[in-house]
mmCIF file of C-alpha atoms in Angstrom:
data_model
loop_
_atom_site.group_PDB
_atom_site.id
_atom_site.type_symbol
_atom_site.label_atom_id
_atom_site.label_comp_id
_atom_site.label_asym_id
_atom_site.label_seq_id
_atom_site.Cartn_x
_atom_site.Cartn_y
_atom_site.Cartn_z
ATOM 1 C CA MET A 1 221.309 94.369 171.097
ATOM 2 C CA PRO A 2 225.010 95.275 170.764
ATOM 3 C CA PRO A 3 227.035 93.000 173.076
ATOM 4 C CA GLY A 4 229.134 95.943 174.226
ATOM 5 C CA LEU A 5 226.040 97.702 175.526
ATOM 6 C CA ALA A 6 224.983 94.606 177.458
ATOM 7 C CA ARG A 7 228.474 94.327 178.922
ATOM 8 C CA ASP A 8 228.658 97.976 179.979
ATOM 9 C CA LEU A 9 225.208 98.070 181.578
ATOM 10 C CA GLY A 10 224.976 94.477 182.776
ATOM 11 C CA CYS A 11 226.146 95.344 186.258
ATOM 12 C CA ARG A 12 223.182 97.691 186.761
ATOM 13 C CA PHE A 13 220.327 96.017 184.885
ATOM 14 C CA SER A 14 219.135 92.488 184.177
ATOM 15 C CA ARG A 15 219.562 91.029 180.698
ATOM 16 C CA GLU A 16 215.785 90.842 180.356
ATOM 17 C CA ASP A 17 215.366 94.551 181.169
ATOM 18 C CA LEU A 18 218.133 95.507 178.748
ATOM 19 C CA GLU A 19 216.616 93.475 175.910
ATOM 20 C CA SER A 20 213.204 94.990 176.591
ATOM 21 C CA ALA A 21 214.592 98.536 176.632
ATOM 22 C CA TRP A 22 216.523 97.952 173.412
ATOM 23 C CA THR A 23 213.387 96.664 171.675
ATOM 24 C CA GLU A 24 211.451 99.739 172.811
ATOM 25 C CA LEU A 25 214.194 102.041 171.532
ATOM 26 C CA LEU A 26 214.097 100.395 168.111
ATOM 27 C CA ASP A 27 210.307 100.731 168.080
ATOM 28 C CA LEU A 28 210.599 104.421 168.942
ATOM 29 C CA ALA A 29 213.207 104.880 166.227
ATOM 30 C CA GLY A 30 210.744 103.394 163.760
ATOM 31 C CA ILE A 31 208.123 105.936 164.800
ATOM 32 C CA THR A 32 210.178 109.095 165.120
ATOM 33 C CA LEU A 33 212.859 108.660 162.493
ATOM 34 C CA PHE A 34 211.770 106.091 160.003
ATOM 35 C CA GLY A 35 207.991 106.098 159.893
ATOM 36 C CA ASP A 36 206.201 105.841 156.575
ATOM 37 C CA ASP A 37 205.546 109.566 156.350
ATOM 38 C CA ALA A 38 209.071 110.429 157.608
ATOM 39 C CA ALA A 39 208.387 114.154 157.633
ATOM 40 C CA GLY A 40 207.272 114.211 154.010
ATOM 41 C CA LEU A 41 209.967 111.937 152.615
ATOM 42 C CA ALA A 42 207.490 110.051 150.447
ATOM 43 C CA LEU A 43 207.599 112.264 147.364
ATOM 44 C CA PRO A 44 204.934 112.086 144.592
ATOM 45 C CA LEU A 45 207.072 109.890 142.370
ATOM 46 C CA ASP A 46 204.951 110.198 139.248
ATOM 47 C CA ASP A 47 204.711 113.965 139.390
ATOM 48 C CA ALA A 48 206.452 115.739 136.500
ATOM 49 C CA ALA A 49 207.823 118.248 139.020
ATOM 50 C CA VAL A 50 210.265 115.633 140.266
ATOM 51 C CA ASP A 51 211.426 114.442 136.862
ATOM 52 C CA PRO A 52 215.159 113.614 137.170
ATOM 53 C CA GLN A 53 216.024 115.778 134.183
ATOM 54 C CA VAL A 54 214.520 118.907 135.733
ATOM 55 C CA ALA A 55 216.804 119.295 138.760
ATOM 56 C CA GLY A 56 220.034 118.541 136.896
ATOM 57 C CA VAL A 57 223.265 116.693 137.624
ATOM 58 C CA LYS A 58 225.261 117.948 140.597
ATOM 59 C CA ALA A 59 228.193 115.507 140.802
ATOM 60 C CA MET A 60 230.498 113.765 138.364
ATOM 61 C CA CYS A 61 233.058 111.017 138.756
ATOM 62 C CA LEU A 62 235.653 111.772 136.087
ATOM 63 C CA ASP A 63 237.613 108.634 135.211
ATOM 64 C CA VAL A 64 240.744 110.306 133.917
ATOM 65 C CA ALA A 65 242.634 106.997 134.031
ATOM 66 C CA HIS A 66 241.438 103.528 133.129
ATOM 67 C CA ASP A 67 244.819 102.251 134.181
ATOM 68 C CA CYS A 68 246.666 101.686 137.446
ATOM 69 C CA ASN A 69 250.136 100.880 138.737
ATOM 70 C CA LEU A 70 248.701 98.593 141.447
ATOM 71 C CA ALA A 71 246.902 95.280 140.996
ATOM 72 C CA CYS A 72 244.571 95.166 144.000
ATOM 73 C CA ALA A 73 242.931 91.761 144.370
ATOM 74 C CA TYR A 74 239.465 93.111 145.208
ATOM 75 C CA CYS A 75 239.407 95.932 142.626
ATOM 76 C CA PHE A 76 235.917 96.214 141.070
ATOM 77 C CA ALA A 77 237.543 97.977 138.100
ATOM 78 C CA SER A 78 239.683 95.003 136.996
ATOM 79 C CA GLN A 79 242.908 96.543 138.358
ATOM 80 C CA GLY A 80 242.045 99.874 136.767
ATOM 81 C CA SER A 81 241.156 98.937 133.190
ATOM 82 C CA PHE A 82 237.408 98.426 133.884
ATOM 83 C CA GLY A 83 237.579 95.282 131.790
ATOM 84 C CA GLY A 84 238.798 97.055 128.664
ATOM 85 C CA THR A 85 242.022 98.369 127.194
ATOM 86 C CA PRO A 86 243.971 100.650 129.575
ATOM 87 C CA SER A 87 243.548 104.298 128.593
ATOM 88 C CA LEU A 88 244.032 107.852 129.841
ATOM 89 C CA MET A 89 241.710 110.779 129.278
ATOM 90 C CA THR A 90 242.882 113.575 126.978
ATOM 91 C CA ARG A 91 242.765 117.264 127.909
ATOM 92 C CA GLU A 92 240.141 117.826 125.236
ATOM 93 C CA THR A 93 237.853 115.146 126.663
ATOM 94 C CA GLY A 94 238.366 116.535 130.149
ATOM 95 C CA ARG A 95 237.281 119.995 129.068
ATOM 96 C CA ALA A 96 234.322 118.571 127.159
ATOM 97 C CA ALA A 97 233.276 116.707 130.317
ATOM 98 C CA ILE A 98 233.215 120.016 132.194
ATOM 99 C CA ASP A 99 231.079 121.563 129.444
ATOM 100 C CA PHE A 100 228.717 118.588 129.700
ATOM 101 C CA LEU A 101 228.429 118.933 133.480
ATOM 102 C CA LEU A 102 227.820 122.671 133.308
ATOM 103 C CA ALA A 103 224.985 122.118 130.835
ATOM 104 C CA ALA A 104 223.530 119.082 132.619
ATOM 105 C CA SER A 105 223.589 120.817 136.006
ATOM 106 C CA LYS A 106 220.690 123.093 134.983
ATOM 107 C CA GLY A 107 220.164 125.651 137.744
ATOM 108 C CA ARG A 108 222.450 124.070 140.330
ATOM 109 C CA ARG A 109 225.196 126.363 141.583
ATOM 110 C CA TYR A 110 227.454 123.963 143.530
ATOM 111 C CA LEU A 111 229.019 121.099 141.583
ATOM 112 C CA ASP A 112 231.201 118.231 142.787
ATOM 113 C CA LEU A 113 233.895 116.636 140.650
ATOM 114 C CA ASP A 114 235.850 113.536 141.713
ATOM 115 C CA PHE A 115 238.991 112.609 139.782
ATOM 116 C CA PHE A 116 238.976 108.838 139.707
ATOM 117 C CA GLY A 117 240.405 105.744 138.077
ATOM 118 C CA GLY A 118 242.318 103.465 138.062
ATOM 119 C CA GLU A 119 244.927 105.795 139.421
ATOM 120 C CA PRO A 120 244.081 109.392 138.411
ATOM 121 C CA LEU A 121 247.601 110.671 139.080
ATOM 122 C CA LEU A 122 248.709 108.746 135.999
ATOM 123 C CA ALA A 123 246.893 111.546 134.156
ATOM 124 C CA PHE A 124 248.021 114.369 136.431
ATOM 125 C CA ASP A 125 248.459 116.858 133.589
ATOM 126 C CA VAL A 126 244.809 116.311 132.632
ATOM 127 C CA VAL A 127 243.753 116.811 136.262
ATOM 128 C CA ARG A 128 245.607 120.106 136.340
ATOM 129 C CA LYS A 129 244.083 121.345 133.072
ATOM 130 C CA VAL A 130 240.558 120.292 134.034
ATOM 131 C CA VAL A 131 240.720 122.083 137.395
ATOM 132 C CA ALA A 132 241.825 125.294 135.703
ATOM 133 C CA TYR A 133 239.144 125.043 133.008
ATOM 134 C CA ALA A 134 236.389 124.223 135.505
ATOM 135 C CA ARG A 135 237.258 127.201 137.693
ATOM 136 C CA GLU A 136 237.352 129.502 134.672
ATOM 137 C CA GLN A 137 234.052 128.309 133.226
ATOM 138 C CA GLY A 138 232.374 128.105 136.618
ATOM 139 C CA GLU A 139 233.209 131.721 137.357
ATOM 140 C CA GLU A 140 231.787 132.802 134.002
ATOM 141 C CA ARG A 141 228.538 130.882 134.600
ATOM 142 C CA GLY A 142 228.035 131.553 138.292
ATOM 143 C CA LYS A 143 228.837 128.018 139.445
ATOM 144 C CA GLU A 144 231.300 126.756 142.047
ATOM 145 C CA PHE A 145 233.248 123.519 141.789
ATOM 146 C CA ARG A 146 234.405 121.361 144.686
ATOM 147 C CA PHE A 147 237.087 118.848 143.748
ATOM 148 C CA THR A 148 238.065 115.471 145.167
ATOM 149 C CA LEU A 149 240.791 113.100 144.028
ATOM 150 C CA THR A 150 240.916 109.413 144.971
ATOM 151 C CA THR A 151 244.444 108.016 144.896
ATOM 152 C CA ASN A 152 246.487 104.983 145.908
ATOM 153 C CA CYS A 153 249.139 107.529 147.048
ATOM 154 C CA THR A 154 252.091 105.891 145.277
ATOM 155 C CA LEU A 155 252.536 108.746 142.788
ATOM 156 C CA LEU A 156 252.091 111.625 145.227
ATOM 157 C CA ASP A 157 255.182 113.829 145.071
ATOM 158 C CA GLU A 158 255.892 117.417 146.138
ATOM 159 C CA GLU A 159 254.725 118.927 142.841
ATOM 160 C CA LYS A 160 251.403 117.104 142.921
ATOM 161 C CA MET A 161 250.779 117.747 146.599
ATOM 162 C CA ASP A 162 251.523 121.454 146.179
ATOM 163 C CA PHE A 163 249.032 121.701 143.335
ATOM 164 C CA LEU A 164 246.312 119.729 145.139
ATOM 165 C CA ASN A 165 246.753 121.827 148.273
ATOM 166 C CA GLU A 166 246.779 125.141 146.405
ATOM 167 C CA GLN A 167 243.624 124.193 144.493
ATOM 168 C CA ARG A 168 241.859 122.906 147.636
ATOM 169 C CA VAL A 169 241.307 119.447 146.164
ATOM 170 C CA SER A 170 240.045 117.036 148.820
ATOM 171 C CA LEU A 171 241.919 113.748 148.990
ATOM 172 C CA ILE A 172 240.671 110.205 149.414
ATOM 173 C CA LEU A 173 243.750 108.174 150.315
ATOM 174 C CA SER A 174 243.519 104.412 149.817
ATOM 175 C CA VAL A 175 245.219 102.710 152.771
ATOM 176 C CA ASP A 176 243.839 99.462 154.181
ATOM 177 C CA GLY A 177 245.612 99.506 157.542
ATOM 178 C CA ARG A 178 248.303 97.281 159.048
ATOM 179 C CA PRO A 179 251.205 96.400 156.716
ATOM 180 C CA GLU A 180 250.286 92.730 156.405
ATOM 181 C CA VAL A 181 246.629 93.581 155.720
ATOM 182 C CA HIS A 182 247.388 96.282 153.148
ATOM 183 C CA ASP A 183 250.055 94.270 151.314
ATOM 184 C CA ARG A 184 247.919 91.158 151.091
ATOM 185 C CA MET A 185 245.465 92.898 148.748
ATOM 186 C CA ARG A 186 247.195 96.045 147.457
ATOM 187 C CA ARG A 187 250.404 95.156 145.624
ATOM 188 C CA PHE A 188 252.268 96.688 142.708
ATOM 189 C CA ARG A 189 251.752 95.126 139.309
ATOM 190 C CA GLY A 190 255.118 93.419 139.602
ATOM 191 C CA GLY A 191 253.971 91.764 142.812
ATOM 192 C CA GLY A 192 255.891 93.896 145.278
ATOM 193 C CA PRO A 193 254.314 95.286 148.479
ATOM 194 C CA SER A 194 253.034 98.873 148.438
ATOM 195 C CA HIS A 195 252.360 99.624 152.113
ATOM 196 C CA GLU A 196 255.650 101.322 152.962
ATOM 197 C CA VAL A 197 255.495 103.684 149.983
ATOM 198 C CA VAL A 198 251.788 104.392 150.441
ATOM 199 C CA MET A 199 252.054 105.103 154.169
ATOM 200 C CA GLU A 200 255.000 107.466 153.820
ATOM 201 C CA LYS A 201 253.338 109.487 151.055
ATOM 202 C CA ALA A 202 249.890 109.493 152.660
ATOM 203 C CA LEU A 203 251.289 110.859 155.919
ATOM 204 C CA ARG A 204 253.237 113.559 154.091
ATOM 205 C CA ALA A 205 250.146 114.557 152.143
ATOM 206 C CA VAL A 206 248.032 114.854 155.306
ATOM 207 C CA ARG A 207 250.695 116.856 157.148
ATOM 208 C CA SER A 208 251.162 119.154 154.169
ATOM 209 C CA ARG A 209 247.516 120.263 154.470
ATOM 210 C CA GLY A 210 247.470 120.538 158.235
ATOM 211 C CA GLY A 211 245.449 117.380 158.774
ATOM 212 C CA ARG A 212 242.427 118.780 156.950
ATOM 213 C CA ASP A 213 240.360 117.980 153.884
ATOM 214 C CA TYR A 214 241.098 114.276 153.474
ATOM 215 C CA TYR A 215 239.851 110.803 154.332
ATOM 216 C CA VAL A 216 241.841 107.611 154.574
ATOM 217 C CA ARG A 217 239.633 105.046 152.890
ATOM 218 C CA GLY A 218 240.418 101.407 153.592
ATOM 219 C CA THR A 219 238.772 98.162 152.556
ATOM 220 C CA TYR A 220 238.344 95.208 154.871
ATOM 221 C CA THR A 221 237.913 91.644 153.668
ATOM 222 C CA ARG A 222 237.367 88.194 155.104
ATOM 223 C CA HIS A 223 241.116 88.167 155.783
ATOM 224 C CA ASN A 224 240.945 91.029 158.312
ATOM 225 C CA LEU A 225 237.622 90.736 160.092
ATOM 226 C CA ASP A 226 239.405 92.338 163.045
ATOM 227 C CA PHE A 227 239.395 95.603 161.082
ATOM 228 C CA ASP A 228 238.993 97.566 164.312
ATOM 229 C CA GLU A 229 242.719 96.893 164.716
ATOM 230 C CA ASP A 230 243.347 98.506 161.328
ATOM 231 C CA ALA A 231 241.409 101.592 162.417
ATOM 232 C CA ARG A 232 243.463 101.700 165.609
ATOM 233 C CA TYR A 233 246.680 101.295 163.602
ATOM 234 C CA LEU A 234 245.766 104.157 161.259
ATOM 235 C CA TYR A 235 244.877 106.324 164.261
ATOM 236 C CA GLU A 236 248.197 105.572 165.942
ATOM 237 C CA MET A 237 250.019 106.432 162.717
ATOM 238 C CA GLY A 238 248.474 109.909 162.897
ATOM 239 C CA PHE A 239 245.356 109.821 160.723
ATOM 240 C CA ARG A 240 242.178 111.305 162.187
ATOM 241 C CA ARG A 241 239.689 110.951 159.309
ATOM 242 C CA LEU A 242 238.950 107.311 158.552
ATOM 243 C CA SER A 243 236.602 105.161 156.511
ATOM 244 C CA LEU A 244 236.642 101.364 156.216
ATOM 245 C CA GLU A 245 234.444 99.658 153.619
ATOM 246 C CA PRO A 246 233.527 95.966 153.364
ATOM 247 C CA ALA A 247 234.505 93.924 150.316
ATOM 248 C CA VAL A 248 231.386 91.937 149.482
ATOM 249 C CA GLY A 249 232.769 90.284 146.359
ATOM 250 C CA THR A 250 231.098 88.702 143.367
ATOM 251 C CA GLY A 251 230.734 85.141 144.541
ATOM 252 C CA ALA A 252 231.785 83.890 141.101
ATOM 253 C CA SER A 253 233.050 80.298 141.318
ATOM 254 C CA GLY A 254 234.596 80.977 144.699
ATOM 255 C CA ALA A 255 237.131 83.293 143.074
ATOM 256 C CA ASP A 256 236.794 85.960 145.718
ATOM 257 C CA ASP A 257 237.853 84.145 148.886
ATOM 258 C CA TRP A 258 238.237 87.638 150.349
ATOM 259 C CA GLY A 259 234.515 88.511 150.054
ATOM 260 C CA ILE A 260 232.465 88.987 153.232
ATOM 261 C CA SER A 261 229.736 86.369 153.737
ATOM 262 C CA GLU A 262 226.836 85.997 156.144
ATOM 263 C CA ALA A 263 228.925 83.598 158.233
ATOM 264 C CA ASP A 264 231.295 86.499 158.958
ATOM 265 C CA LEU A 265 228.647 88.724 160.571
ATOM 266 C CA PRO A 266 229.425 87.729 164.180
ATOM 267 C CA ARG A 267 233.035 88.787 163.656
ATOM 268 C CA LEU A 268 231.894 92.026 162.006
ATOM 269 C CA LYS A 269 229.699 92.800 164.995
ATOM 270 C CA GLU A 270 232.579 92.174 167.354
ATOM 271 C CA SER A 271 234.867 94.484 165.375
ATOM 272 C CA TYR A 272 232.268 97.251 165.034
ATOM 273 C CA SER A 273 231.598 97.023 168.771
ATOM 274 C CA LYS A 274 235.301 97.454 169.531
ATOM 275 C CA LEU A 275 235.590 100.234 166.974
ATOM 276 C CA ALA A 276 232.626 102.106 168.488
ATOM 277 C CA ALA A 277 234.191 101.838 171.932
ATOM 278 C CA PHE A 278 237.544 103.077 170.616
ATOM 279 C CA TRP A 279 235.848 105.947 168.784
ATOM 280 C CA ALA A 280 234.033 107.052 171.920
ATOM 281 C CA GLU A 281 237.195 106.631 173.995
ATOM 282 C CA SER A 282 239.099 108.952 171.663
ATOM 283 C CA MET A 283 236.349 111.559 172.102
ATOM 284 C CA HIS A 284 236.473 111.356 175.858
ATOM 285 C CA LYS A 285 240.261 111.702 176.018
ATOM 286 C CA GLY A 286 240.195 114.803 173.814
ATOM 287 C CA ASP A 287 241.925 113.396 170.729
ATOM 288 C CA PRO A 288 238.982 112.294 168.548
ATOM 289 C CA PHE A 289 238.932 110.862 165.068
ATOM 290 C CA GLU A 290 236.171 110.904 162.495
ATOM 291 C CA PHE A 291 234.859 107.573 161.315
ATOM 292 C CA TYR A 292 232.814 108.213 158.203
ATOM 293 C CA HIS A 293 230.121 105.644 158.869
ATOM 294 C CA PHE A 294 229.473 106.826 162.407
ATOM 295 C CA ASN A 295 228.374 110.223 161.043
ATOM 296 C CA LEU A 296 224.666 109.466 160.746
ATOM 297 C CA GLY A 297 223.327 112.987 160.306
ATOM 298 C CA LEU A 298 220.572 112.387 162.848
ATOM 299 C CA ALA A 299 220.412 116.091 163.729
ATOM 300 C CA GLY A 300 219.599 117.418 160.265
ATOM 301 C CA GLY A 301 222.821 116.321 158.577
ATOM 302 C CA LEU A 302 221.373 114.531 155.536
ATOM 303 C CA CYS A 303 218.933 116.115 153.138
ATOM 304 C CA ARG A 304 215.615 114.504 152.255
ATOM 305 C CA GLU A 305 216.816 113.273 148.870
ATOM 306 C CA ARG A 306 219.861 111.522 150.353
ATOM 307 C CA ARG A 307 217.637 109.684 152.815
ATOM 308 C CA MET A 308 215.441 108.550 149.942
ATOM 309 C CA THR A 309 218.026 107.528 147.360
ATOM 310 C CA GLY A 310 221.503 107.471 148.878
ATOM 311 C CA CYS A 311 224.041 108.696 146.311
ATOM 312 C CA GLY A 312 221.594 109.796 143.602
ATOM 313 C CA ALA A 313 223.370 107.703 140.964
ATOM 314 C CA GLY A 314 222.045 108.010 137.440
ATOM 315 C CA TYR A 315 220.365 111.378 137.718
ATOM 316 C CA GLU A 316 222.159 113.571 140.288
ATOM 317 C CA TYR A 317 225.478 111.800 139.947
ATOM 318 C CA VAL A 318 227.155 110.316 136.847
ATOM 319 C CA ALA A 319 230.508 108.853 135.831
ATOM 320 C CA VAL A 320 232.438 109.706 132.658
ATOM 321 C CA THR A 321 235.028 107.434 131.009
ATOM 322 C CA PRO A 322 238.274 108.484 129.287
ATOM 323 C CA GLU A 323 236.414 108.111 125.979
ATOM 324 C CA GLY A 324 233.583 110.390 127.112
ATOM 325 C CA GLU A 325 230.869 107.814 127.773
ATOM 326 C CA VAL A 326 228.431 108.580 130.581
ATOM 327 C CA TYR A 327 227.271 105.948 133.093
ATOM 328 C CA PRO A 328 225.090 106.149 136.220
ATOM 329 C CA CYS A 329 228.055 105.587 138.558
ATOM 330 C CA HIS A 330 231.700 104.559 138.659
ATOM 331 C CA GLN A 331 230.856 100.950 139.544
ATOM 332 C CA LEU A 332 228.682 100.539 136.449
ATOM 333 C CA VAL A 333 231.240 101.870 133.992
ATOM 334 C CA GLY A 334 231.524 99.458 131.072
ATOM 335 C CA ASN A 335 228.080 97.906 131.605
ATOM 336 C CA ARG A 336 226.540 98.817 128.246
ATOM 337 C CA GLU A 337 223.030 98.085 129.459
ATOM 338 C CA TYR A 338 223.290 101.196 131.613
ATOM 339 C CA LEU A 339 225.047 103.548 129.190
ATOM 340 C CA LEU A 340 223.366 106.944 129.583
ATOM 341 C CA GLY A 341 224.972 108.661 126.602
ATOM 342 C CA THR A 342 228.149 110.601 125.857
ATOM 343 C CA ILE A 343 229.475 114.010 126.771
ATOM 344 C CA ALA A 344 229.314 114.932 123.082
ATOM 345 C CA SER A 345 225.712 113.882 122.379
ATOM 346 C CA GLY A 346 224.283 114.304 125.881
ATOM 347 C CA ILE A 347 221.921 111.945 127.705
ATOM 348 C CA SER A 348 220.355 109.546 125.219
ATOM 349 C CA GLY A 349 218.951 107.158 127.822
ATOM 350 C CA PRO A 350 216.412 109.192 129.842
ATOM 351 C CA GLU A 351 214.503 105.996 130.606
ATOM 352 C CA ILE A 352 217.592 104.723 132.450
ATOM 353 C CA GLN A 353 217.755 107.961 134.424
ATOM 354 C CA ARG A 354 214.111 107.574 135.296
ATOM 355 C CA ALA A 355 214.647 103.974 136.423
ATOM 356 C CA PHE A 356 217.427 105.066 138.787
ATOM 357 C CA PHE A 357 215.327 107.953 140.073
ATOM 358 C CA GLN A 358 212.418 105.604 140.772
ATOM 359 C CA ALA A 359 214.663 103.124 142.600
ATOM 360 C CA ARG A 360 214.085 104.921 145.889
ATOM 361 C CA VAL A 361 213.058 103.700 149.319
ATOM 362 C CA PRO A 362 209.234 103.819 148.975
ATOM 363 C CA ASN A 363 209.439 101.806 145.733
ATOM 364 C CA LYS A 364 211.532 98.963 147.195
ATOM 365 C CA ASP A 365 209.464 96.236 148.826
ATOM 366 C CA LYS A 366 212.227 95.053 151.129
ATOM 367 C CA CYS A 367 213.100 98.599 152.172
ATOM 368 C CA ARG A 368 209.615 99.683 153.215
ATOM 369 C CA SER A 369 209.643 97.533 156.337
ATOM 370 C CA CYS A 370 213.331 98.014 157.202
ATOM 371 C CA TRP A 371 214.220 100.188 160.202
ATOM 372 C CA ALA A 372 217.417 101.363 158.480
ATOM 373 C CA ARG A 373 215.852 102.538 155.227
ATOM 374 C CA TYR A 374 216.224 106.286 155.760
ATOM 375 C CA LEU A 375 219.791 105.941 156.981
ATOM 376 C CA CYS A 376 221.098 103.887 154.055
ATOM 377 C CA GLY A 377 218.869 105.390 151.356
ATOM 378 C CA GLY A 378 217.972 102.003 149.911
ATOM 379 C CA GLY A 379 221.454 100.642 149.395
ATOM 380 C CA CYS A 380 223.927 100.638 146.518
ATOM 381 C CA HIS A 381 222.369 100.408 143.042
ATOM 382 C CA ALA A 382 225.473 98.787 141.566
ATOM 383 C CA ARG A 383 225.421 96.052 144.203
ATOM 384 C CA ALA A 384 221.704 95.466 143.544
ATOM 385 C CA ILE A 385 222.422 95.021 139.835
ATOM 386 C CA ALA A 386 225.430 92.770 140.486
ATOM 387 C CA SER A 387 223.572 90.482 142.871
ATOM 388 C CA GLY A 388 220.190 90.183 141.174
ATOM 389 C CA GLY A 389 219.940 92.512 138.199
ATOM 390 C CA ASN A 390 217.081 94.491 139.724
ATOM 391 C CA LEU A 391 217.460 98.099 140.855
ATOM 392 C CA ARG A 392 214.562 97.697 143.262
ATOM 393 C CA GLN A 393 215.909 94.586 144.969
ATOM 394 C CA PRO A 394 218.845 95.524 147.245
ATOM 395 C CA ASP A 395 221.723 93.079 147.553
ATOM 396 C CA PRO A 396 220.867 90.923 150.613
ATOM 397 C CA MET A 397 224.461 90.638 151.828
ATOM 398 C CA SER A 398 225.025 94.374 151.552
ATOM 399 C CA CYS A 399 221.828 94.952 153.538
ATOM 400 C CA LEU A 400 223.003 92.698 156.358
ATOM 401 C CA ILE A 401 226.339 94.494 156.536
ATOM 402 C CA MET A 402 224.704 97.915 156.361
ATOM 403 C CA LYS A 403 222.280 97.166 159.190
ATOM 404 C CA THR A 404 225.119 95.799 161.296
ATOM 405 C CA ARG A 405 227.170 98.921 160.683
ATOM 406 C CA LEU A 406 224.259 101.245 161.441
ATOM 407 C CA GLU A 407 223.393 99.400 164.637
ATOM 408 C CA TYR A 408 226.887 100.022 165.950
ATOM 409 C CA ALA A 409 226.911 103.577 164.651
ATOM 410 C CA LEU A 410 223.869 104.194 166.864
ATOM 411 C CA TYR A 411 225.617 102.391 169.690
ATOM 412 C CA ALA A 412 228.632 104.679 169.206
ATOM 413 C CA GLN A 413 226.403 107.727 169.703
ATOM 414 C CA ILE A 414 225.257 106.255 173.025
ATOM 415 C CA LEU A 415 228.838 105.639 174.121
ATOM 416 C CA ARG A 416 229.888 109.144 173.107
ATOM 417 C CA GLY A 417 227.251 110.617 175.404
ATOM 418 C CA ALA A 418 227.965 108.260 178.307
#
């Protein structure tokens, strides 16, 4: 039971009664929300009607830059190069990627495109050309594109912000929080701190679009397990759309001393409890903020497929490199075992697509008995591969963090209604 809940209600009820009530609530949640039938969530997985190639791709991560001007310590992409030679996408490859997505999307009308890297603003001219081409081709073919760009903010200037605002490109702004927290992990390649530059440009970008259509996305590590203070700092700086993600790490030879471990869970629970209370407090005082992972979609927010598979990597969602290679997701770029094909030749690895499609909640032994399974969708495929090499065996550490986060997300809903 969340300690904050026990503290808030301890003056009215005994600890024994509170524990009993909490257990009953979890049991009810298992029946009403997460039961085995789950309102028809268990699809006929071997039926040809649900073949991953029938529905089509609906989202693409376009890596326009395998390069970056920062050298973030926890970067899964090897400081932007993805373990290879730094490169930028050409205009021709960008247009070909749009052609690939239009063909692979089958009958889907709404398509999502995320400009990613590395730092995508290093290839800003390509971003501009791709947006124009996608809108032109989408209009001709009866499809609508929604664009997102993930940036470290350092290269945002007036010209770029004007374009991104005019073209209604959503922004994911990478800011970790307090200056000392941000600068510990996110430094320029020369070693200098980036927080001051990032904060100034991120705030200008948000103000330029009236505080809409953005998220500040931070990462917390073992060095800032009090990440609730980073959320509070970002709120006080003026941001109202926040997301903070845990850095699990690789565990390789102790190299990632920043990676979250099981021993850190008590501190995580404490921080999530404080964050939930702060989130609810902001609601009650009339100046709320959105915290991405408290948006559970309990009232019809998430579709059936999302509850079964999470992000849909490998069949609904793919990533494309500057050279035009296609992978199941941005975190698997460069892993040749999971190469799906190229934008020129199309998907040449349908068996890989099928494997990702089949890696859904009912097919994962550890997920079938987990109360959180239809809120997390079975966990991150890339983390499963990194930790054990098996798509159907979720990363244990990621599961522990996810369940902790979801527990406090549910707690936050209780506080909001109190």
